[in-house]
Coordinates of C-alpha atoms in Angstrom, one line a residue:
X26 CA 112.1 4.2 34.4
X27 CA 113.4 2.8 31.5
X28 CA 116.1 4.8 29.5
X29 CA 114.9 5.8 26.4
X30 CA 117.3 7.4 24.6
X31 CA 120.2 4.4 24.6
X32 CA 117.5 1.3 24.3
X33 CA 119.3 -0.4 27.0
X34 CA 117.0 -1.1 29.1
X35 CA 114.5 -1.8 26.5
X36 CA 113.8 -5.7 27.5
X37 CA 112.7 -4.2 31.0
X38 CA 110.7 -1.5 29.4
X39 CA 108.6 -4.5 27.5
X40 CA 107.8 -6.4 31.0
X41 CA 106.0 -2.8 31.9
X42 CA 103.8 0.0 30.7
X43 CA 105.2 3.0 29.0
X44 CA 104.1 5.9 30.7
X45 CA 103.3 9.6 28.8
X46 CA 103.1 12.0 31.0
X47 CA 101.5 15.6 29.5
X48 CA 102.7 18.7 31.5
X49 CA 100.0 21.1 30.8
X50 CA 97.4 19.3 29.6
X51 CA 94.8 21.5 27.3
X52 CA 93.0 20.3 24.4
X53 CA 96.0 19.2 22.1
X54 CA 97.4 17.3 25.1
X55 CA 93.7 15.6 25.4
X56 CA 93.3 15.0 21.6
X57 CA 96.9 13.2 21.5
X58 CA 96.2 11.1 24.4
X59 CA 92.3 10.5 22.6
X60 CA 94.0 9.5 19.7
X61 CA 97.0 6.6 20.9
X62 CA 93.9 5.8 23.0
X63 CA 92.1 5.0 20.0
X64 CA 94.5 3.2 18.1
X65 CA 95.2 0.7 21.4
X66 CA 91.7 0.1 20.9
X67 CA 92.3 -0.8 17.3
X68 CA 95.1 -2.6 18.0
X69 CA 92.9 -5.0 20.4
X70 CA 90.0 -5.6 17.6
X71 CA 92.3 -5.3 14.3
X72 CA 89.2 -6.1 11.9
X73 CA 87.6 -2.7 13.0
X74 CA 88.2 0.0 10.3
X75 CA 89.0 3.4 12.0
X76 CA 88.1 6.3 9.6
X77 CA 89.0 10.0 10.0
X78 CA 85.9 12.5 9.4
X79 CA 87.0 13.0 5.7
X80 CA 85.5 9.7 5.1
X81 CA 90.1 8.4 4.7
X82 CA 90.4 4.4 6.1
X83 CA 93.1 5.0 8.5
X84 CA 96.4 2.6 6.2
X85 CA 97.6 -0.4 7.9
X86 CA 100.9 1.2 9.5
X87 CA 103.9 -0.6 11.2
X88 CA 103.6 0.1 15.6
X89 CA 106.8 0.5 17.4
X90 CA 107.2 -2.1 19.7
X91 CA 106.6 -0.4 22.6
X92 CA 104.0 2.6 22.7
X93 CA 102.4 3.9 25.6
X94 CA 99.7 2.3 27.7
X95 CA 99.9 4.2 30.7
X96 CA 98.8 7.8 30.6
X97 CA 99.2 10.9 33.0
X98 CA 98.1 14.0 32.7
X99 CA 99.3 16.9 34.7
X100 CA 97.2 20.2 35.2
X101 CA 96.8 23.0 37.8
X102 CA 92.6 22.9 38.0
X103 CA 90.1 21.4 39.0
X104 CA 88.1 22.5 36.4
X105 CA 90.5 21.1 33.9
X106 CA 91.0 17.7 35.9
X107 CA 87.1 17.3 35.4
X108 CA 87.3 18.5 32.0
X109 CA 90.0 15.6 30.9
X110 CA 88.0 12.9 33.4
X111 CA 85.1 13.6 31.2
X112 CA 87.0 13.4 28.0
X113 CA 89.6 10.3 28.5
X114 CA 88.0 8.3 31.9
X115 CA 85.7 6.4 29.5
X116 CA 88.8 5.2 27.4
X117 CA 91.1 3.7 29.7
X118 CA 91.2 2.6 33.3
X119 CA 94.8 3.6 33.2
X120 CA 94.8 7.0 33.4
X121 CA 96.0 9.5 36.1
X122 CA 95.1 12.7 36.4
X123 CA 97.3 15.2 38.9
X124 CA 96.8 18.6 40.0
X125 CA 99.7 21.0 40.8
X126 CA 101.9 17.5 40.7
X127 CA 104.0 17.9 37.7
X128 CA 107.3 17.0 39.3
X129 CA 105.7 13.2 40.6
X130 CA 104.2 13.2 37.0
X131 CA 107.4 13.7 35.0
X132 CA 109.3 10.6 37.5
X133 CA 106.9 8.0 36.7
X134 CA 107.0 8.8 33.2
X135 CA 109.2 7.6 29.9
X136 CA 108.2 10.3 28.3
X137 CA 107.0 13.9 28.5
X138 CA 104.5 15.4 26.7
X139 CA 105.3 19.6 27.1
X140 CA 102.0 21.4 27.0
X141 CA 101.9 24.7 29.3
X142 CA 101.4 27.9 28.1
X143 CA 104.7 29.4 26.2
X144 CA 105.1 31.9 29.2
X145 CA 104.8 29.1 31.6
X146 CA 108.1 27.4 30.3
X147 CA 110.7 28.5 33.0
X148 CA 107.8 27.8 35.8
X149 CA 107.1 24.2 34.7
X150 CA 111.1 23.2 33.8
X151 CA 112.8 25.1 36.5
X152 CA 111.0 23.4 39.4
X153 CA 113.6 22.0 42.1
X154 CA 113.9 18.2 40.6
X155 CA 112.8 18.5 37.6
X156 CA 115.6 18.9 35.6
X157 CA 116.8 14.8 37.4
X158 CA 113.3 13.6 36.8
X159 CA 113.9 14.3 32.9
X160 CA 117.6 12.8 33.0
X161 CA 117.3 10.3 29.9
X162 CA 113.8 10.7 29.2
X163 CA 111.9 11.9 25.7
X164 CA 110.7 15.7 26.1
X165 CA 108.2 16.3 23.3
X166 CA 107.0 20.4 23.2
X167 CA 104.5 21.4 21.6
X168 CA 104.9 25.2 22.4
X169 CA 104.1 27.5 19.9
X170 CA 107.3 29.8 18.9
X171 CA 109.7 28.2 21.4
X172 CA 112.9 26.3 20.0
X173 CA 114.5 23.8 21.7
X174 CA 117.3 26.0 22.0
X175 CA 115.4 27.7 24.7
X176 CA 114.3 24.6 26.5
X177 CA 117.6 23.0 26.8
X178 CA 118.7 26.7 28.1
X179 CA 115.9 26.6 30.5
X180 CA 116.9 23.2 31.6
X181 CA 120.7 23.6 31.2
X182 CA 121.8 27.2 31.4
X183 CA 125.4 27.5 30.2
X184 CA 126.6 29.9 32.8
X185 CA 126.1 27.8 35.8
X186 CA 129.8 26.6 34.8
X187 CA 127.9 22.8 34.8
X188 CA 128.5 20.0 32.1
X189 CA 126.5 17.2 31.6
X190 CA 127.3 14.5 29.5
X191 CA 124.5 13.4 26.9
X192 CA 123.2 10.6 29.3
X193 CA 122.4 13.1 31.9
X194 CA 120.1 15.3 29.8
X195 CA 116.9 14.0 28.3
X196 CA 116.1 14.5 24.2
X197 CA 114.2 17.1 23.0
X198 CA 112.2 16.9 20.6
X199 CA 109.7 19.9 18.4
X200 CA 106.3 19.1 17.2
X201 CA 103.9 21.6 15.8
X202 CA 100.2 20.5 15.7
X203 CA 97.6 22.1 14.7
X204 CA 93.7 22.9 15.5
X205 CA 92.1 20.4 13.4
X206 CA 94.0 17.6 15.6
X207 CA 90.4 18.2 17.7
X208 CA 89.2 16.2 14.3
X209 CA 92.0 14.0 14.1
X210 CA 92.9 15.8 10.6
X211 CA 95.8 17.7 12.0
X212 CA 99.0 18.6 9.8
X213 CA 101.7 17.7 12.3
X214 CA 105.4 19.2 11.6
X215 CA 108.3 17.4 13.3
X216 CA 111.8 19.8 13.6
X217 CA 114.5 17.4 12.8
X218 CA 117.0 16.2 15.9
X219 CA 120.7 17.2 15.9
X220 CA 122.3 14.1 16.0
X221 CA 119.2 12.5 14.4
X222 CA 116.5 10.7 16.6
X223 CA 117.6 6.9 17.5
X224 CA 115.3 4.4 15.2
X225 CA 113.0 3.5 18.1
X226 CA 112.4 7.1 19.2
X227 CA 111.9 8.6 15.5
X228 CA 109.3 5.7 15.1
X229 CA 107.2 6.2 18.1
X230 CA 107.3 10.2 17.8
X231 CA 105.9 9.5 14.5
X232 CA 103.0 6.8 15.6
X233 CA 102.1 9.3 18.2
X234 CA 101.1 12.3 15.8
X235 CA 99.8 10.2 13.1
X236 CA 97.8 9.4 15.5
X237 CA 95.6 12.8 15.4
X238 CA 96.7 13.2 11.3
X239 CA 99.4 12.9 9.0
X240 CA 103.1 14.0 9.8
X241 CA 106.2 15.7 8.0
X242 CA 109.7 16.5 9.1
X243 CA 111.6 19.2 8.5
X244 CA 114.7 21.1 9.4
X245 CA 114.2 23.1 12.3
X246 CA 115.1 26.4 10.7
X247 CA 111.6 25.4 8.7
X248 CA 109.8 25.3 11.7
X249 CA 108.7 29.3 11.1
X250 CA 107.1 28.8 7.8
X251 CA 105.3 25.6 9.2
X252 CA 104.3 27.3 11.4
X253 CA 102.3 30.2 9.7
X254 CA 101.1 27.6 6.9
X255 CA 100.0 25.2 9.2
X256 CA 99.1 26.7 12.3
X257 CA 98.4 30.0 10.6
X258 CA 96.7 28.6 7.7
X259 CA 93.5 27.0 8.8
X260 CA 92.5 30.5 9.4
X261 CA 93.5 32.2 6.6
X262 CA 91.6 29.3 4.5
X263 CA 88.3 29.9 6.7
X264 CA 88.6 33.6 5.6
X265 CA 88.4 32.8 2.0
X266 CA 85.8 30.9 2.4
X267 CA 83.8 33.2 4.6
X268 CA 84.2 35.5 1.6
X269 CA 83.2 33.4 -1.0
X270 CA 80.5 32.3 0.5
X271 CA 79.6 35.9 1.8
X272 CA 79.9 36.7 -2.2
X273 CA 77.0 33.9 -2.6
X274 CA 74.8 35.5 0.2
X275 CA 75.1 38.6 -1.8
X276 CA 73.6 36.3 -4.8
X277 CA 70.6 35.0 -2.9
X278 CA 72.2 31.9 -1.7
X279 CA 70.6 31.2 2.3
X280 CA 74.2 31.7 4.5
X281 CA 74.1 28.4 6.3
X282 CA 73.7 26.7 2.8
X283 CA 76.5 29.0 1.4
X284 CA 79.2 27.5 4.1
X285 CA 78.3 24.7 4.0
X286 CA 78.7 24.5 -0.1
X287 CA 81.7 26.3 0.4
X288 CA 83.3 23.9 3.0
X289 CA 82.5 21.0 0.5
X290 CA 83.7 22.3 -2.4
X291 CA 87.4 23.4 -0.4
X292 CA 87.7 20.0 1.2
X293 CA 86.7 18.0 -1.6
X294 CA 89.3 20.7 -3.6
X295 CA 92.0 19.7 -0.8
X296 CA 91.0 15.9 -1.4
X297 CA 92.1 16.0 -5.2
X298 CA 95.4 17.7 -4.6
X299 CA 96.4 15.3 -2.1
X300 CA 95.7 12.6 -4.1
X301 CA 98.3 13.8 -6.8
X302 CA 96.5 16.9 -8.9
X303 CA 98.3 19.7 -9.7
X304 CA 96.6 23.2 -8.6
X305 CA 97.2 24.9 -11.8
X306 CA 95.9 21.7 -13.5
X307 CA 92.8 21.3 -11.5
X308 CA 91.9 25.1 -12.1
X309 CA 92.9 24.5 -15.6
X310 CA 90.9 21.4 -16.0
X311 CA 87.7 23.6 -14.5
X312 CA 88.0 26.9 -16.5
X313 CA 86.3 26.5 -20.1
X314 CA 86.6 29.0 -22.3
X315 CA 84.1 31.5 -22.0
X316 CA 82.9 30.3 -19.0
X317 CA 82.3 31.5 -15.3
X318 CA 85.0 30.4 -13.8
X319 CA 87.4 32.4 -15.7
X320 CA 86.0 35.4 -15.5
X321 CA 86.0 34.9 -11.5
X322 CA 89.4 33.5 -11.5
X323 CA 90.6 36.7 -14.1
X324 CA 89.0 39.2 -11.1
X325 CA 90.7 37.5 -8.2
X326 CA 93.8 38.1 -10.2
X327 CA 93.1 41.8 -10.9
X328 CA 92.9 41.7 -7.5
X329 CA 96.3 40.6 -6.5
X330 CA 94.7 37.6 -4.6
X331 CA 97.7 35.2 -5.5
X332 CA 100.6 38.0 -4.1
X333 CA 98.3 38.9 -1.2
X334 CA 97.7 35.9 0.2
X335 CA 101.8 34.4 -0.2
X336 CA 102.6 38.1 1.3
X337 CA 100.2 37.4 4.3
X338 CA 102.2 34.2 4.8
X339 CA 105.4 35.6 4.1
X340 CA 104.6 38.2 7.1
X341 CA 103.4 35.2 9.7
X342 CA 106.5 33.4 9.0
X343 CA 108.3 36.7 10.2
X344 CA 105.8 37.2 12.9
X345 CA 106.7 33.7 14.4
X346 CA 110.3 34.0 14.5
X347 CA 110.3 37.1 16.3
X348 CA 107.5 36.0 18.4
X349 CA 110.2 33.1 19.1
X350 CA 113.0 35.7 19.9
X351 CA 110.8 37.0 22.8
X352 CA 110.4 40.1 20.6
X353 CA 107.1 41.8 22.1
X354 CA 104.9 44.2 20.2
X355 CA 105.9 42.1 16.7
X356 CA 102.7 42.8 14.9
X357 CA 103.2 46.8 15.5
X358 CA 106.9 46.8 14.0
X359 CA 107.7 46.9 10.3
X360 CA 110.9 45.1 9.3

């Protein structure tokens, strides 16, 4: 295997396949595999136009120069090795899938994909080998809550009295996705490396989640309040619009019809603002004087919507960095 993290061996990287190998692989692990798979079919017939559900043409985009074409994905199942067959098979002929093989998975990749179960993160990385089959590879996680503090402490504990130099370890990288990657319309947060990325690796971290939706990076000590607003947030949106639209059932309005309106009207909402509206403008721009929407918009303030709803984020972003601590029973403790 090529190393990664210097480029060195980059011109004997290009005369083969980079391999991803996903450790764990459940249905984010299947919709980022899905979606490079996608885009190397794009990338063979360039005049097709790939479109996301919202309707968005998918921009012309700059590829790192050498992206994955060889894909392995590593579970403990049967039922899940059917389960990815069935979704990926039909996309490539060059996929494996193993079962209860991580450690032969991890060697013949260039770089990992970390999907297991949070709890399942000493199990997975403290197999005999494993820590040699990562030397000078990528490590992407995607675990919710865990730092890469506490993977390089599960790889490298610091009171085994060991040292490795930097070429010995392999680079570890956080990514939070989140559910609507399923949809490719996921709001991907990438933790920023100490000592930053090299060029080569930012770029193709960056191709990968674009693939499934659009991508920001931030300071790791961030990666709480992404968290709760974009892993959190999908569901706190779906409540408000259950209760909208629970408020138009209670108006006569059939329920099916009623989610549906309300869905449209929040993603067409979300559509606007993305585009460059202001909120305050936009709800400006829509409440005329004497008119309906003010007097809804005056009794969701009387009702403390705005405080509530920043509070209830406010409290997830505490929730996830306890939950990141290993603090148990977080939801039951006030702080």
């Amino acid at each position: 295997m090529a190393n990664l993290l210097n480029g060195t061996n980059a011109s004997n990287a290009q005369s083969r396949e980079m391999t991803l190998t996903v450790l764990g692989c459940g249905t984010l692990g299947t919709c980022i595999v899905s979606g490079i798979l996608s885009s190397l079919s794009d990338l063979q017939h360039p005049t097709l136009k790939s479109k996301t559900p919202s309707g968005f043409t998918t921009p012309a985009e700059e590829v790192p120069e050498n992206i994955p074409r060889r894909f392995i994905t590593c579970v403990t199942s049967q039922m899940s090795a059917r389960r990815i067959e069935k979704a990926l098979s039909s996309l490539t002929d060059n996929l494996t899938i193993l079962q209860n093989e991580n450690l032969r998975g991890v060697q013949e990749a260039d770089v990992i994909l970390l999907g297991c179960k949070p709890y399942n993160l000493k199990s997975v990385l403290s197999e005999p080998s494993m820590r040699e089959a990562l030397r000078g590879k990528l490590l992407i996680s995607i675990l919710a809550g865990v730092p890469v503090s506490q993977i390089e402490e599960t790889l490298y504990p610091s009171d085994n009295g060991e040292t490795l130099e930097n070429e010995q370890r392999c680079k570890i990288v956080r990514v939070l996705p989140n559910t609507a990657s399923i949809l490719r319309e996921s709001m991907t947060v990438i933790a920023t490396s100490t000592p930053p990325l090299p060029q080569h690796l930012d770029s193709l971290v960056t191709w990968m989640f674009t693939r499934i939706g659009q991508v920001r990076q931030v300071n790791p000590a961030l990666m709480d309040v992404c968290t709760a607003l974009c892993g959190s947030g999908p569901a706190f949106f779906a409540l408000f619009l259950e209760a909208i639209a629970d408020g138009a059932v209670a108006m006569g309005l059939p329920r099916k019809e009623a989610l549906y309106m309300a869905a449209q009207a929040m993603k067409g909402t979300a559509v606007m603002i993305l585009e460059g509206e202001h909120p305050a403008i936009l709800r400006d721009k829509v409440s005329t004087p004497g008119g309906c929407t003010i007097g809804g918009l005056l009794v969701l303030e009387e009702g403390s919507l705005r405080g509530t709803a920043a509070r209830g984020l406010r409290e997830a972003t505490v929730v996830a960095s306890q939950l990141g601590k290993g603090v148990q029973g977080v939801n039951g403790t006030r702080f």
